[in-house]
Amino acid sequence: MEVTCPEKFQELLDELGCCSEIEQKQIIEEMNEAIDRMDEKEFESILATELFNKVDKMIKEKNLSMENAILLLKHVGYYKVLLNLWCYEFYDSLLCGRFEKLIIEEEKKNEEKNENLLVDLCECYAVLNGYYISREELFFICVSCLLKVALKKEEDETTQKEVEMALLALTCLREGIEIKKKKNLKKIKGIIKYHQKHHNHTHVAYQSAWNLLIIKNTLDKNYEKLIVNELHFGMEATRELEELVRCVDWKKKEKDSERRMKMIDFAIVDRWLDIIEIFFEYFEINSEEFADLTGCMIRLCRVTRGNRSDVVYRCCSIFVKMIIFQPNLIVFNDLMKSGVFDFILEEVHNQTFNDCMTGEFLIFFLNVSRKLKEKEKDENEEVKRILFDKMEEEGFEDVIASFHEMFNFLSSEYFYGLSLNVSDYYLNA
């Protein structure tokens, strides 16, 4: 019987405590390779309190060096963050308490302080436990320590991986005020601007820097001009997504050796969509760049539909938020110009979607109809008339009109009140 990747991982874990330090390194490399071959469910199955307690016991009994433990835990944490998995198990483990104690002790040292060890401890602690840091002292130490690494500008591969891990770890520290300090945000801005000029970071590192800048400042309108006009978020997000759309064969069934890279590519797309969704909810579109971004998202939908319906669903949810939250009616013109309306109608006629997707399409048209009927200031009436004419010319107005009876039902019962055969409601399809 063939051994699964999680089973192989557990077998190797059991061997760790009985080997020399050099042999341990070789075993940990095999364990990390096993992780690379796991799918999401398999990987989630190894994230257990028992794993972390076992590592803690081996460290305590000096059967596993801290250096080797970090080599394993960084790899585990890296995938945990990229796959957006919660990890209560580390928080509940003995290893969590050990790391907290070691970080504080190492920080308090002066001349004897081991900066590299402190960085490693902070990175492991953040990626495995970032959401649950209860002591401000730990939070401040981690932010200060990780930002020093993130600011490195060397372009060699080793430094790039160090910066990537530091920035990824910083994105886990979402609770707390330290990241919002002006001096720290200025550093994040500097990282983004330097990369735009020199392209010195990996895709994960660059995406993480944007994550820090936008997700940490969603309620601060002072950063809107910086994000949109100075750093050109729309153009940068478009370029990054376009590269993933162009360079990855999304429909190809990958071999084990290719699975790791494909999993990372999917994870980067998901993380970009997280940022884009938050941007459209909290900041106002006032740039032509965003028509290009929505067009890129449609191309992403086309290459992933059939094998990643969750990506299509996420994009459609973002289009709905654009309609709901953006006060500027020009957004409708951008959506039509980028092909959003056409794509959604294609999907309706293909009837290859599930009920959740069907509901999202209905919600999209529902909000288009509502938005165009809202009372706007006089200066918007000309824009609204142009949009109505364009929608009528393209046939979209007829589509919306054919759904009005359904819209009334949705308004009173919500989308979740529809029958299990939601697609039956698409009479005009």
Short mmCIF file of C-alpha atoms in Angstrom, two decimals:
data_model
loop_
_atom_site.label_atom_id
_atom_site.label_comp_id
_atom_site.label_asym_id
_atom_site.label_seq_id
_atom_site.Cartn_x
_atom_site.Cartn_y
_atom_site.Cartn_z
CA MET A 1 0.00 0.00 0.00
CA GLU A 2 1.37 3.41 -0.98
CA VAL A 3 2.34 5.69 1.88
CA THR A 4 0.66 9.11 1.81
CA CYS A 5 2.61 12.34 2.24
CA PRO A 6 1.22 13.01 5.76
CA GLU A 7 2.10 9.42 6.77
CA LYS A 8 5.62 9.86 5.39
CA PHE A 9 5.91 13.14 7.31
CA GLN A 10 4.91 11.45 10.58
CA GLU A 11 7.32 8.55 10.01
CA LEU A 12 10.20 10.98 9.50
CA LEU A 13 9.14 13.00 12.54
CA ASP A 14 9.39 9.85 14.66
CA GLU A 15 12.96 9.30 13.42
CA LEU A 16 14.18 12.82 14.24
CA GLY A 17 14.95 12.30 17.92
CA CYS A 18 17.20 9.29 17.27
CA CYS A 19 19.62 10.87 14.77
CA SER A 20 22.73 13.02 14.75
CA GLU A 21 22.38 16.72 13.92
CA ILE A 22 23.62 16.20 10.35
CA GLU A 23 21.21 13.29 9.83
CA GLN A 24 18.42 15.43 11.25
CA LYS A 25 19.03 18.06 8.57
CA GLN A 26 18.66 15.41 5.87
CA ILE A 27 15.45 14.08 7.45
CA ILE A 28 14.00 17.60 7.76
CA GLU A 29 14.72 18.19 4.06
CA GLU A 30 12.70 15.04 3.32
CA MET A 31 9.91 16.26 5.62
CA ASN A 32 9.83 19.62 3.83
CA GLU A 33 9.72 17.84 0.48
CA ALA A 34 6.75 15.79 1.75
CA ILE A 35 5.01 19.06 2.63
CA ASP A 36 5.67 20.32 -0.90
CA ARG A 37 3.79 17.33 -2.30
CA MET A 38 0.76 17.69 -0.03
CA ASP A 39 -2.54 19.20 -1.06
CA GLU A 40 -4.33 21.59 1.29
CA LYS A 41 -6.28 18.94 3.22
CA GLU A 42 -3.22 16.77 3.68
CA PHE A 43 -1.18 19.71 4.92
CA GLU A 44 -3.91 20.79 7.32
CA SER A 45 -3.92 17.28 8.81
CA ILE A 46 -0.33 17.62 10.06
CA LEU A 47 -1.00 20.96 11.81
CA ALA A 48 -1.69 19.36 15.18
CA THR A 49 -0.79 20.30 18.76
CA GLU A 50 0.94 16.92 18.95
CA LEU A 51 3.41 18.02 16.24
CA PHE A 52 4.44 21.15 18.12
CA ASN A 53 4.53 19.43 21.52
CA LYS A 54 6.70 16.70 20.08
CA VAL A 55 9.15 19.26 18.67
CA ASP A 56 9.13 21.06 22.03
CA LYS A 57 9.92 17.81 23.87
CA MET A 58 12.83 17.02 21.52
CA ILE A 59 14.26 20.54 22.04
CA LYS A 60 13.84 20.25 25.83
CA GLU A 61 15.55 16.85 25.93
CA LYS A 62 18.29 18.13 23.56
CA ASN A 63 17.41 15.55 20.93
CA LEU A 64 16.74 18.32 18.37
CA SER A 65 18.79 21.49 17.94
CA MET A 66 16.98 24.83 17.76
CA GLU A 67 18.55 25.43 14.34
CA ASN A 68 17.02 22.23 12.94
CA ALA A 69 13.68 22.86 14.66
CA ILE A 70 13.52 26.29 13.01
CA LEU A 71 14.39 24.76 9.62
CA LEU A 72 11.27 22.59 9.90
CA LEU A 73 8.94 25.10 11.56
CA LYS A 74 9.64 27.89 9.06
CA HIS A 75 8.60 25.62 6.20
CA VAL A 76 5.44 24.58 8.03
CA GLY A 77 4.62 28.22 8.84
CA TYR A 78 5.30 29.41 5.29
CA TYR A 79 2.64 27.11 3.85
CA LYS A 80 0.25 27.73 6.71
CA VAL A 81 0.26 31.46 5.88
CA LEU A 82 0.16 31.09 2.08
CA LEU A 83 -2.77 28.68 2.31
CA ASN A 84 -4.50 31.06 4.74
CA LEU A 85 -4.99 28.39 7.40
CA TRP A 86 -5.72 29.07 11.06
CA CYS A 87 -3.44 27.32 13.52
CA TYR A 88 -4.92 27.26 17.02
CA GLU A 89 -2.83 24.15 17.60
CA PHE A 90 0.43 26.10 17.93
CA TYR A 91 -1.15 28.59 20.34
CA ASP A 92 -2.21 25.67 22.55
CA SER A 93 1.17 23.94 22.42
CA LEU A 94 4.11 23.95 24.82
CA LEU A 95 6.32 25.13 21.96
CA CYS A 96 4.45 28.44 21.79
CA GLY A 97 5.35 29.27 25.38
CA ARG A 98 8.96 28.24 24.77
CA PHE A 99 9.25 30.61 21.78
CA GLU A 100 7.69 33.52 23.68
CA LYS A 101 10.20 33.07 26.52
CA LEU A 102 13.17 32.75 24.14
CA ILE A 103 12.22 35.86 22.12
CA ILE A 104 11.98 38.05 25.20
CA GLU A 105 15.19 36.64 26.69
CA GLU A 106 17.15 37.11 23.45
CA GLU A 107 15.88 40.66 22.99
CA LYS A 108 17.05 41.64 26.47
CA LYS A 109 20.61 40.55 25.77
CA ASN A 110 23.10 43.26 24.79
CA GLU A 111 26.47 42.30 23.34
CA GLU A 112 25.64 38.60 23.45
CA LYS A 113 22.43 38.97 21.47
CA ASN A 114 22.16 36.55 18.55
CA GLU A 115 20.35 38.67 15.91
CA ASN A 116 19.96 35.79 13.46
CA LEU A 117 18.41 33.55 16.11
CA LEU A 118 16.05 36.34 17.17
CA VAL A 119 14.92 36.82 13.57
CA ASP A 120 14.32 33.09 13.16
CA LEU A 121 12.35 32.91 16.42
CA CYS A 122 10.22 35.94 15.49
CA GLU A 123 9.49 34.58 12.01
CA CYS A 124 8.46 31.15 13.28
CA TYR A 125 6.38 32.66 16.08
CA ALA A 126 4.63 35.12 13.75
CA VAL A 127 3.79 32.71 10.92
CA LEU A 128 2.54 30.04 13.31
CA ASN A 129 0.87 32.24 15.92
CA GLY A 130 0.61 35.81 14.60
CA TYR A 131 -3.09 36.35 15.22
CA TYR A 132 -2.95 35.36 18.87
CA ILE A 133 -0.11 37.46 20.29
CA SER A 134 -1.45 38.58 23.64
CA ARG A 135 1.56 40.51 24.98
CA GLU A 136 2.41 43.90 23.49
CA GLU A 137 6.08 43.36 24.29
CA LEU A 138 6.22 40.37 21.92
CA PHE A 139 4.38 42.23 19.19
CA PHE A 140 6.78 45.20 19.29
CA ILE A 141 9.85 42.95 19.31
CA CYS A 142 8.60 41.00 16.28
CA VAL A 143 7.70 44.10 14.25
CA SER A 144 11.00 45.84 14.93
CA CYS A 145 13.06 42.72 14.25
CA LEU A 146 11.24 41.70 11.05
CA LEU A 147 11.24 45.19 9.54
CA LYS A 148 15.04 45.30 9.77
CA VAL A 149 15.23 42.20 7.60
CA ALA A 150 12.49 43.41 5.23
CA LEU A 151 14.50 46.56 4.46
CA LYS A 152 17.46 44.65 3.01
CA LYS A 153 18.09 45.66 -0.62
CA GLU A 154 20.56 43.05 -1.87
CA GLU A 155 19.31 41.11 -4.90
CA ASP A 156 20.98 37.74 -4.28
CA GLU A 157 18.63 34.77 -3.88
CA THR A 158 19.43 34.20 -0.19
CA THR A 159 18.58 37.78 0.76
CA GLN A 160 15.41 37.69 -1.36
CA LYS A 161 14.19 34.63 0.55
CA GLU A 162 15.04 36.30 3.89
CA VAL A 163 13.08 39.41 2.92
CA GLU A 164 10.19 37.30 1.63
CA MET A 165 9.89 35.42 4.92
CA ALA A 166 10.15 38.60 7.00
CA LEU A 167 7.43 40.41 5.01
CA LEU A 168 5.19 37.34 5.00
CA ALA A 169 5.59 37.06 8.79
CA LEU A 170 4.72 40.76 9.22
CA THR A 171 1.41 40.24 7.39
CA CYS A 172 0.44 37.80 10.14
CA LEU A 173 0.69 40.51 12.82
CA ARG A 174 -2.67 42.03 12.03
CA GLU A 175 -3.67 42.90 15.56
CA GLY A 176 -1.91 45.86 17.16
CA ILE A 177 -0.98 49.47 16.52
CA GLU A 178 2.77 49.19 15.93
CA ILE A 179 2.43 48.44 12.20
CA LYS A 180 0.42 51.67 11.77
CA LYS A 181 3.13 53.97 13.12
CA LYS A 182 4.14 56.53 10.48
CA LYS A 183 7.80 55.59 10.62
CA ASN A 184 6.95 51.93 9.91
CA LEU A 185 4.52 52.75 7.11
CA LYS A 186 7.19 54.97 5.57
CA LYS A 187 9.49 51.94 5.53
CA ILE A 188 6.83 49.78 3.81
CA LYS A 189 6.28 52.54 1.25
CA GLY A 190 10.04 52.61 0.65
CA ILE A 191 10.11 48.84 0.08
CA ILE A 192 7.37 49.14 -2.56
CA LYS A 193 8.97 52.11 -4.36
CA TYR A 194 12.40 50.47 -4.38
CA HIS A 195 10.97 47.28 -5.87
CA GLN A 196 9.11 49.25 -8.56
CA LYS A 197 12.47 50.64 -9.66
CA HIS A 198 14.76 47.63 -9.15
CA HIS A 199 12.44 44.56 -9.09
CA ASN A 200 14.47 43.06 -6.25
CA HIS A 201 11.73 41.08 -4.47
CA THR A 202 9.90 37.81 -5.05
CA HIS A 203 6.18 37.80 -5.92
CA VAL A 204 5.31 36.74 -2.37
CA ALA A 205 7.47 39.50 -0.81
CA TYR A 206 6.05 42.26 -3.03
CA GLN A 207 2.47 41.14 -2.47
CA SER A 208 3.13 41.04 1.28
CA ALA A 209 4.38 44.64 1.26
CA TRP A 210 1.14 45.79 -0.39
CA ASN A 211 -0.79 43.69 2.10
CA LEU A 212 0.85 45.62 4.94
CA LEU A 213 0.21 49.01 3.35
CA ILE A 214 -3.46 48.51 2.43
CA ILE A 215 -4.93 46.08 4.95
CA LYS A 216 -3.42 47.97 7.88
CA ASN A 217 -4.86 51.32 6.71
CA THR A 218 -8.36 50.59 5.44
CA LEU A 219 -9.96 53.26 7.60
CA ASP A 220 -7.39 55.99 6.92
CA LYS A 221 -8.33 58.10 3.90
CA ASN A 222 -5.00 59.95 4.20
CA TYR A 223 -3.34 56.99 2.49
CA GLU A 224 -5.72 56.90 -0.49
CA LYS A 225 -3.71 59.36 -2.61
CA LEU A 226 -0.47 57.59 -1.72
CA ILE A 227 -1.84 54.16 -2.66
CA VAL A 228 -3.68 55.22 -5.83
CA ASN A 229 -1.77 58.17 -7.28
CA GLU A 230 1.79 57.81 -6.00
CA LEU A 231 2.32 54.05 -5.76
CA HIS A 232 -0.23 53.18 -8.51
CA PHE A 233 -1.86 50.20 -6.83
CA GLY A 234 -4.12 49.50 -9.81
CA MET A 235 -1.23 49.30 -12.27
CA GLU A 236 0.97 47.22 -9.93
CA ALA A 237 -1.78 44.71 -9.06
CA THR A 238 -2.63 44.39 -12.76
CA ARG A 239 0.98 43.67 -13.71
CA GLU A 240 1.41 41.05 -10.99
CA LEU A 241 -1.84 39.26 -11.85
CA GLU A 242 -1.14 39.46 -15.59
CA GLU A 243 2.17 37.71 -15.06
CA LEU A 244 0.45 34.88 -13.20
CA VAL A 245 -2.26 34.63 -15.86
CA ARG A 246 0.32 34.56 -18.64
CA CYS A 247 3.01 32.34 -17.14
CA VAL A 248 1.01 29.58 -15.44
CA ASP A 249 -0.82 26.77 -17.22
CA TRP A 250 -3.82 26.81 -14.91
CA LYS A 251 -5.63 23.91 -16.56
CA LYS A 252 -2.69 21.52 -16.70
CA LYS A 253 -2.59 18.70 -14.16
CA GLU A 254 0.75 19.16 -12.48
CA LYS A 255 3.21 16.47 -11.48
CA ASP A 256 4.32 16.15 -7.85
CA SER A 257 7.48 18.12 -8.67
CA GLU A 258 5.36 21.00 -10.02
CA ARG A 259 2.70 20.98 -7.31
CA ARG A 260 4.61 23.23 -4.91
CA MET A 261 5.03 26.07 -7.42
CA LYS A 262 1.44 25.80 -8.60
CA MET A 263 0.18 25.88 -4.99
CA ILE A 264 2.24 29.02 -4.37
CA ASP A 265 0.89 30.64 -7.55
CA PHE A 266 -2.69 29.94 -6.48
CA ALA A 267 -1.93 31.30 -3.01
CA ILE A 268 -0.46 34.53 -4.43
CA VAL A 269 -3.56 35.04 -6.58
CA ASP A 270 -5.81 34.54 -3.55
CA ARG A 271 -3.77 37.01 -1.52
CA TRP A 272 -3.90 39.63 -4.29
CA LEU A 273 -7.68 39.19 -4.48
CA ASP A 274 -7.86 39.74 -0.70
CA ILE A 275 -6.12 43.11 -1.09
CA ILE A 276 -8.12 44.12 -4.17
CA GLU A 277 -11.40 43.32 -2.40
CA ILE A 278 -10.47 45.42 0.63
CA PHE A 279 -9.28 48.26 -1.60
CA PHE A 280 -12.58 48.50 -3.48
CA GLU A 281 -14.53 48.38 -0.23
CA TYR A 282 -12.65 51.18 1.55
CA PHE A 283 -11.00 53.39 -1.08
CA GLU A 284 -12.47 55.28 -4.02
CA ILE A 285 -11.61 54.54 -7.64
CA ASN A 286 -10.46 57.66 -9.49
CA SER A 287 -7.99 56.29 -12.00
CA GLU A 288 -8.07 54.67 -15.42
CA GLU A 289 -5.79 51.98 -14.03
CA PHE A 290 -8.75 50.22 -12.46
CA ALA A 291 -10.45 49.48 -15.78
CA ASP A 292 -7.25 47.60 -16.68
CA LEU A 293 -7.33 45.79 -13.32
CA THR A 294 -10.93 44.60 -13.75
CA GLY A 295 -10.08 43.50 -17.31
CA CYS A 296 -7.17 41.49 -15.92
CA MET A 297 -9.48 39.88 -13.36
CA ILE A 298 -11.79 38.80 -16.18
CA ARG A 299 -8.85 37.19 -17.98
CA LEU A 300 -8.01 35.44 -14.72
CA CYS A 301 -11.60 34.17 -14.53
CA ARG A 302 -11.41 32.81 -18.07
CA VAL A 303 -8.19 30.83 -17.50
CA THR A 304 -9.26 29.41 -14.12
CA ARG A 305 -12.90 28.56 -14.74
CA GLY A 306 -13.53 24.85 -14.89
CA ASN A 307 -10.85 23.93 -12.36
CA ARG A 308 -10.84 26.86 -9.91
CA SER A 309 -14.42 28.08 -9.63
CA ASP A 310 -13.51 29.66 -6.28
CA VAL A 311 -11.35 32.21 -8.12
CA VAL A 312 -14.26 33.13 -10.41
CA TYR A 313 -16.54 33.43 -7.39
CA ARG A 314 -14.07 35.70 -5.57
CA CYS A 315 -13.73 37.97 -8.59
CA CYS A 316 -17.50 38.23 -9.01
CA SER A 317 -17.85 39.07 -5.31
CA ILE A 318 -15.34 41.88 -5.83
CA PHE A 319 -17.32 43.21 -8.82
CA VAL A 320 -20.41 43.30 -6.58
CA LYS A 321 -18.50 45.28 -3.96
CA MET A 322 -17.37 47.72 -6.63
CA ILE A 323 -21.01 48.36 -7.50
CA ILE A 324 -22.08 48.68 -3.84
CA PHE A 325 -19.23 50.70 -2.33
CA GLN A 326 -17.93 52.90 -5.14
CA PRO A 327 -19.78 56.26 -5.17
CA ASN A 328 -18.54 57.21 -8.63
CA LEU A 329 -20.81 56.07 -11.46
CA ILE A 330 -17.81 55.91 -13.80
CA VAL A 331 -17.21 52.47 -12.26
CA PHE A 332 -20.07 51.15 -14.42
CA ASN A 333 -18.33 52.30 -17.56
CA ASP A 334 -15.09 50.65 -16.38
CA LEU A 335 -16.93 47.39 -15.68
CA MET A 336 -18.54 47.37 -19.11
CA LYS A 337 -15.33 48.39 -20.89
CA SER A 338 -13.35 45.62 -19.17
CA GLY A 339 -15.86 42.94 -20.14
CA VAL A 340 -17.38 42.13 -16.73
CA PHE A 341 -20.98 42.23 -17.94
CA ASP A 342 -20.15 40.12 -20.99
CA PHE A 343 -18.33 37.51 -18.90
CA ILE A 344 -21.18 37.15 -16.39
CA LEU A 345 -23.72 36.70 -19.21
CA GLU A 346 -21.44 34.11 -20.84
CA GLU A 347 -21.44 32.16 -17.59
CA VAL A 348 -25.22 32.43 -17.34
CA HIS A 349 -25.62 30.93 -20.82
CA ASN A 350 -22.98 28.24 -20.19
CA GLN A 351 -24.85 27.12 -17.06
CA THR A 352 -21.68 25.54 -15.67
CA PHE A 353 -21.81 27.37 -12.32
CA ASN A 354 -23.05 26.22 -8.92
CA ASP A 355 -25.82 27.79 -6.85
CA CYS A 356 -23.47 30.08 -4.94
CA MET A 357 -22.15 31.45 -8.23
CA THR A 358 -25.69 31.84 -9.56
CA GLY A 359 -26.63 33.83 -6.51
CA GLU A 360 -23.57 36.07 -6.94
CA PHE A 361 -24.56 36.81 -10.57
CA LEU A 362 -28.07 37.73 -9.44
CA ILE A 363 -26.73 39.96 -6.68
CA PHE A 364 -24.50 41.69 -9.24
CA PHE A 365 -27.41 42.59 -11.54
CA LEU A 366 -29.60 43.46 -8.57
CA ASN A 367 -27.11 46.05 -7.36
CA VAL A 368 -26.53 47.43 -10.88
CA SER A 369 -30.27 48.05 -11.14
CA ARG A 370 -30.50 49.63 -7.69
CA LYS A 371 -27.46 51.84 -8.15
CA LEU A 372 -28.68 53.31 -11.42
CA LYS A 373 -32.08 54.09 -9.89
CA GLU A 374 -30.67 55.88 -6.85
CA LYS A 375 -31.10 59.63 -6.62
CA GLU A 376 -27.78 61.23 -7.52
CA LYS A 377 -26.54 64.80 -7.68
CA ASP A 378 -27.43 66.71 -10.85
CA GLU A 379 -23.90 66.53 -12.21
CA ASN A 380 -24.18 62.73 -12.37
CA GLU A 381 -27.41 62.65 -14.35
CA GLU A 382 -25.62 63.05 -17.70
CA VAL A 383 -23.25 60.20 -16.82
CA LYS A 384 -26.23 58.09 -15.79
CA ARG A 385 -28.04 58.77 -19.07
CA ILE A 386 -24.94 57.77 -21.07
CA LEU A 387 -24.64 54.57 -19.04
CA PHE A 388 -28.31 53.72 -19.53
CA ASP A 389 -27.93 54.24 -23.28
CA LYS A 390 -24.81 52.08 -23.42
CA MET A 391 -26.40 49.31 -21.36
CA GLU A 392 -29.47 49.36 -23.58
CA GLU A 393 -27.29 49.26 -26.71
CA GLU A 394 -25.40 46.22 -25.36
CA GLY A 395 -28.61 44.46 -24.29
CA PHE A 396 -27.81 44.56 -20.58
CA GLU A 397 -30.89 46.60 -19.71
CA ASP A 398 -33.14 43.85 -21.11
CA VAL A 399 -31.32 41.28 -18.99
CA ILE A 400 -31.85 43.31 -15.84
CA ALA A 401 -35.51 43.94 -16.68
CA SER A 402 -36.09 40.20 -17.10
CA PHE A 403 -34.86 39.61 -13.54
CA HIS A 404 -37.02 42.22 -11.76
CA GLU A 405 -39.56 39.79 -10.31
CA MET A 406 -36.70 37.77 -8.90
CA PHE A 407 -35.09 40.93 -7.48
CA ASN A 408 -38.22 41.63 -5.41
CA PHE A 409 -38.00 38.13 -3.97
CA LEU A 410 -34.31 38.53 -3.25
CA SER A 411 -34.95 41.83 -1.47
CA SER A 412 -37.39 40.24 0.98
CA GLU A 413 -35.97 36.75 1.37
CA TYR A 414 -32.25 37.26 0.59
CA PHE A 415 -30.31 35.08 -1.77
CA TYR A 416 -30.26 32.20 0.76
CA GLY A 417 -34.02 31.86 0.49
CA LEU A 418 -33.86 30.61 -3.08
CA SER A 419 -34.57 26.98 -3.87
CA LEU A 420 -31.77 24.46 -4.23
CA ASN A 421 -32.13 24.69 -8.02
CA VAL A 422 -31.19 28.36 -8.14
CA SER A 423 -30.30 28.25 -11.83
CA ASP A 424 -33.99 27.60 -12.63
CA TYR A 425 -34.55 31.29 -11.91
CA TYR A 426 -32.48 32.25 -14.94
CA LEU A 427 -35.43 32.26 -17.32
CA ASN A 428 -33.76 34.40 -19.96
CA ALA A 429 -30.70 32.11 -20.14
#
